[in-house]
Short mmCIF file of C-alpha atoms in Angstrom, two decimals:
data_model
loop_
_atom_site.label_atom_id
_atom_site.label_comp_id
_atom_site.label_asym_id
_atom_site.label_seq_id
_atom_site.Cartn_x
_atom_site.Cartn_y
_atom_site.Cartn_z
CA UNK S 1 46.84 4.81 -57.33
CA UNK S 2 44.72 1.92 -56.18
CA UNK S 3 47.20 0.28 -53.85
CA UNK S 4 47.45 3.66 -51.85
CA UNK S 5 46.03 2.46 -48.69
CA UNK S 6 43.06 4.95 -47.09
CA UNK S 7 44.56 7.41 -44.52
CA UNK S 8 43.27 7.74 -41.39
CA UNK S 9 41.41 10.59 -41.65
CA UNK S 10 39.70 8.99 -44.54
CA UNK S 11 38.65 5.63 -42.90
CA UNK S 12 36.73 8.07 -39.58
CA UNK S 13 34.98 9.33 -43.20
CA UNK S 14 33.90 5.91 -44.25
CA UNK S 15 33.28 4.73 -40.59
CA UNK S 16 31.17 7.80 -40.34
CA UNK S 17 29.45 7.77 -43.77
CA UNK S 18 28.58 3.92 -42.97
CA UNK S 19 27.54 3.83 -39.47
CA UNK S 20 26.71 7.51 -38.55
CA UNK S 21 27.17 9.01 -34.71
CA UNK S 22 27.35 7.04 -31.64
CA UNK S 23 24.54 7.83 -29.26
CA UNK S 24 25.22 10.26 -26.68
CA UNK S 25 26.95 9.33 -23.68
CA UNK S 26 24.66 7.87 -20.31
CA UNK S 27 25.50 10.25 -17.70
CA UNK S 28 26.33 8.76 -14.39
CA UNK S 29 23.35 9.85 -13.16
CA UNK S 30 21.24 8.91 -15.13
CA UNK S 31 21.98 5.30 -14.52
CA UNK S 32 19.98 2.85 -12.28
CA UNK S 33 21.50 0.60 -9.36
CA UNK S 34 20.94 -3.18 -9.93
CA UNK S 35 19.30 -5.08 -7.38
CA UNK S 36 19.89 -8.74 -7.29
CA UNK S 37 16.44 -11.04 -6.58
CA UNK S 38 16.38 -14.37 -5.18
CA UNK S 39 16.74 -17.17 -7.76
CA UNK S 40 13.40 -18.69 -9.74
CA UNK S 41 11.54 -21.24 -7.70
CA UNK S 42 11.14 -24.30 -10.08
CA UNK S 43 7.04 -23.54 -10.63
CA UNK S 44 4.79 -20.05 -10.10
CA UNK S 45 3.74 -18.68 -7.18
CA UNK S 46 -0.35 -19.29 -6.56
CA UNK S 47 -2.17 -15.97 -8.37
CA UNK S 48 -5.08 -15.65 -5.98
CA UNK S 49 -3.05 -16.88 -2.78
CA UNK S 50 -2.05 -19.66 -0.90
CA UNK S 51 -6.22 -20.27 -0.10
CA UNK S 52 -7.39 -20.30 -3.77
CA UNK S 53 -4.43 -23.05 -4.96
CA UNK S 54 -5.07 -25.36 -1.56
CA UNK S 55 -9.47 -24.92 -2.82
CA UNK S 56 -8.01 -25.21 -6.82
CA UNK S 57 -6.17 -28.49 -5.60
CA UNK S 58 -8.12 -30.10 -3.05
CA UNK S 59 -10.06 -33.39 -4.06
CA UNK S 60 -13.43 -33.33 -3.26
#
């Protein structure tokens, strides 16, 4: 009686027994459009401007 392999039926049981219900389904709209952005510059951009980094920077 062991070797009887599981009908189908009965492995949906175990699937559902072990791993419960699937979330429910994202309607289309309720989905968000993708915007591509330009790629990462290789350092940060200044925080307090362009003014602040040249003053932060400057020698003096």
């Amino acid at each position: 009686m062991a070797d009887q392999p599981f009908t189908d039926a009965e492995f949906a049981f175990l699937r559902h027994v072990r791993f419960g219900e699937l979330p429910a389904r994202v309607r289309p709209d309720e989905t968000v459009e993708l915007v591509e952005t330009e790629p990462r510059r290789g350092r940060p951009e200044p925080a307090g401007g362009e003014e602040q980094a040249l003053a932060l920077h400057a020698g003096g």
